[in-house]
Each structure stands twice: as C-alpha cells, then as structure tokens.
Amino acid sequence: AQKVTQAQTEISVVEKEDVTLDCVYETRDTTYYLFWYKQPPSGELVFLIRRNSFDEQNEISGRYSWNFQKSTSSFNFTITASQVVDSAVYFCALSEGKGGANNLFFGTGTRLTVIP
Amino acid sequence: AAGVIQSPRHLIKEKRETATLKCYPIPRHDTVYWYQQGPGQDPQFLISFYEKMQSDKGSIPDRFSAQQFSDYHSELNMSSLELGDSALYFCASSLGQLQGANSPLHFGNGTRLTVT
C-alpha cells in the first residue's frame, strides 16, 4: 500500500497565484519524518524541508509554508505568489523511525506548472 | 558546499550489457542510498549502506549489486541490462547514526541510464 499519497497529479496556476500541494501519509510508527523535495526539469532532487512526528509547528520559509496536521495525517505545502521558477515536480516523502539508515517512501509527485 | 557527486551523468548501454554507477557522498556523511526513478515515476528505494555495511534493501533486482568502499563512495553494479532498467538513478547521502536517525537525505544529480 502506498505510504504517501499525493492526490494531485498536475496543477497549473498563473504566476503570482498561491497554490497548495496536498500530501497524506500512512504509518503505524509513532516516530517518523516527513519531507518535501523539488524536482525541476533538470532532474535533480532538491531537499526543501523535514519535519518530525513530534513537531506539529507549521513552518514558513520565504514564499514556502508547510502545514503539518497529525489528526488528518497530512503535510501540505503552500507556495505563495508563485513564480515560473517554481515549475517542477514536487514529492512528499516519509521516513519511518528506526536506527541507522532510513530510506524514504516517496509519493507519486505533483507536477506544478506556473504560467507566466 | 560540497554535494553528492554521481558519475557518469548519462550512460547508454545495450541489452545484456553491464553498467557501473558511482556515487561520492557529501564529506563526513556515513550513509549512502540508491534510488531508481523510471519515466514519470517516483523514486524507488533500492539499497542503502551505513558505515560500509548494507543497512536496508528495497526493490533491487538480483541482477544489481552495490557496495560502499572504505572511502565511503559507493558503486551500483548492474548486469544483464534490460530495457526496463532505463531510468534515472539517484544516489543520496546522509549522516546516519551521528546526527540521529532520519537526517535529511541529500541527493546527487542522478545518472540517466538508457538501455537500447
């Protein structure tokens, strides 16, 4: 079963609009970590944010903000005043708590297109 | 800041050939991961190493093997290549035990393998 669900396959917005990318996760662990990565057309995976399961405080970084709600198992990502450079595929990912190396389970990604 | 280095960036092989992908982690990172991303797919975890020992195994085919060397670089060896092996292969590194579990994975730019 998919541990991370990104229901939005593709989203298109006009530049300067706000956009929210949804992420719903599933885990039985009490300790886990959630991530967002950006994959621009050039292909690399760029780390954006990590949250642990014990910290539900929302975070803002410039035009980016993240809303973590354990009650709904969601970790949504909002881009304010979108720009063309935000066009990319965005992946939400989950890492479950255990010692040592911790691999990521990725969602299927949301392709965001920002239209100038 | 130094990033994860992968080589080569692009590789074209024929069916049934072998390929070796290399990964040089961020200095002082002790954990290396390999991921496979098929066209239009999310990255899938293959295998990871912590302190030169295999720490976790995902959906890695038996035709593939990997190891981490004493200088922490890692190689992914792929034999009897099939058309379906065409994908973007990412290596990622992190601090495993030293910073506690689930320190962020930092990805390289990937190796694009095309099997013809």
mmCIF file of N, CA and C in Angstrom, chain A residues 8-21 82-83 86-88 90 110-116:
data_model
loop_
_atom_site.group_PDB
_atom_site.id
_atom_site.type_symbol
_atom_site.label_atom_id
_atom_site.label_comp_id
_atom_site.label_asym_id
_atom_site.label_seq_id
_atom_site.Cartn_x
_atom_site.Cartn_y
_atom_site.Cartn_z
ATOM 1 N N GLN A 8 -3.014 15.078 -6.147
ATOM 2 C CA GLN A 8 -2.949 15.998 -7.290
ATOM 3 C C GLN A 8 -1.805 15.573 -8.206
ATOM 4 N N THR A 9 -2.135 15.117 -9.377
ATOM 5 C CA THR A 9 -1.092 14.691 -10.310
ATOM 6 C C THR A 9 -0.446 15.892 -10.976
ATOM 7 N N GLU A 10 -1.295 16.828 -11.418
ATOM 8 C CA GLU A 10 -0.794 18.026 -12.088
ATOM 9 C C GLU A 10 -1.615 19.228 -11.644
ATOM 10 N N ILE A 11 -0.930 20.336 -11.470
ATOM 11 C CA ILE A 11 -1.603 21.599 -11.137
ATOM 12 C C ILE A 11 -1.003 22.691 -12.004
ATOM 13 N N SER A 12 -1.866 23.548 -12.538
ATOM 14 C CA SER A 12 -1.398 24.718 -13.279
ATOM 15 C C SER A 12 -1.963 25.967 -12.622
ATOM 16 N N VAL A 13 -1.098 26.933 -12.404
ATOM 17 C CA VAL A 13 -1.530 28.211 -11.842
ATOM 18 C C VAL A 13 -0.901 29.319 -12.655
ATOM 19 N N VAL A 14 -1.494 30.478 -12.555
ATOM 20 C CA VAL A 14 -0.931 31.651 -13.194
ATOM 21 C C VAL A 14 0.026 32.303 -12.213
ATOM 22 N N GLU A 15 1.084 32.839 -12.737
ATOM 23 C CA GLU A 15 2.094 33.479 -11.897
ATOM 24 C C GLU A 15 1.448 34.433 -10.899
ATOM 25 N N LYS A 16 1.991 34.421 -9.689
ATOM 26 C CA LYS A 16 1.567 35.242 -8.548
ATOM 27 C C LYS A 16 0.384 34.650 -7.792
ATOM 28 N N GLU A 17 -0.203 33.596 -8.308
ATOM 29 C CA GLU A 17 -1.246 32.931 -7.538
ATOM 30 C C GLU A 17 -0.613 32.092 -6.435
ATOM 31 N N ASP A 18 -1.397 31.825 -5.388
ATOM 32 C CA ASP A 18 -0.967 30.900 -4.350
ATOM 33 C C ASP A 18 -1.410 29.498 -4.747
ATOM 34 N N VAL A 19 -0.639 28.498 -4.314
ATOM 35 C CA VAL A 19 -1.006 27.124 -4.642
ATOM 36 C C VAL A 19 -0.633 26.219 -3.475
ATOM 37 N N THR A 20 -1.483 25.255 -3.183
ATOM 38 C CA THR A 20 -1.230 24.285 -2.112
ATOM 39 C C THR A 20 -1.151 22.891 -2.686
ATOM 40 N N LEU A 21 -0.074 22.214 -2.344
ATOM 41 C CA LEU A 21 0.136 20.831 -2.765
ATOM 42 C C LEU A 21 -0.188 19.927 -1.583
ATOM 43 N N SER A 82 3.280 32.485 -6.546
ATOM 44 C CA SER A 82 4.081 31.558 -7.340
ATOM 45 C C SER A 82 4.839 32.268 -8.465
ATOM 46 N N GLN A 83 5.959 31.672 -8.802
ATOM 47 C CA GLN A 83 6.799 32.197 -9.874
ATOM 48 C C GLN A 83 7.072 31.085 -10.886
ATOM 49 N N ASP A 86 9.131 28.156 -10.012
ATOM 50 C CA ASP A 86 8.569 27.133 -9.128
ATOM 51 C C ASP A 86 8.065 25.924 -9.909
ATOM 52 N N SER A 87 8.011 26.047 -11.206
ATOM 53 C CA SER A 87 7.549 24.928 -12.034
ATOM 54 C C SER A 87 8.476 23.735 -11.843
ATOM 55 N N ALA A 88 7.897 22.633 -11.396
ATOM 56 C CA ALA A 88 8.690 21.443 -11.082
ATOM 57 C C ALA A 88 7.730 20.335 -10.656
ATOM 58 N N TYR A 90 6.931 18.110 -7.444
ATOM 59 C CA TYR A 90 7.165 18.160 -6.004
ATOM 60 C C TYR A 90 6.777 16.824 -5.393
ATOM 61 N N THR A 110 3.587 15.710 -7.547
ATOM 62 C CA THR A 110 2.637 16.651 -8.155
ATOM 63 C C THR A 110 3.426 17.542 -9.090
ATOM 64 N N ARG A 111 3.013 17.560 -10.346
ATOM 65 C CA ARG A 111 3.692 18.417 -11.323
ATOM 66 C C ARG A 111 3.029 19.789 -11.308
ATOM 67 N N LEU A 112 3.779 20.792 -10.903
ATOM 68 C CA LEU A 112 3.278 22.162 -10.838
ATOM 69 C C LEU A 112 3.798 22.936 -12.039
ATOM 70 N N THR A 113 2.889 23.549 -12.745
ATOM 71 C CA THR A 113 3.252 24.428 -13.863
ATOM 72 C C THR A 113 2.767 25.828 -13.536
ATOM 73 N N VAL A 114 3.682 26.757 -13.529
ATOM 74 C CA VAL A 114 3.331 28.146 -13.280
ATOM 75 C C VAL A 114 3.396 28.886 -14.613
ATOM 76 N N ILE A 115 2.261 29.408 -14.998
ATOM 77 C CA ILE A 115 2.133 30.057 -16.312
ATOM 78 C C ILE A 115 2.416 31.549 -16.176
ATOM 79 N N PRO A 116 3.315 32.060 -16.991
ATOM 80 C CA PRO A 116 3.645 33.490 -16.865
ATOM 81 C C PRO A 116 2.490 34.376 -17.299
#
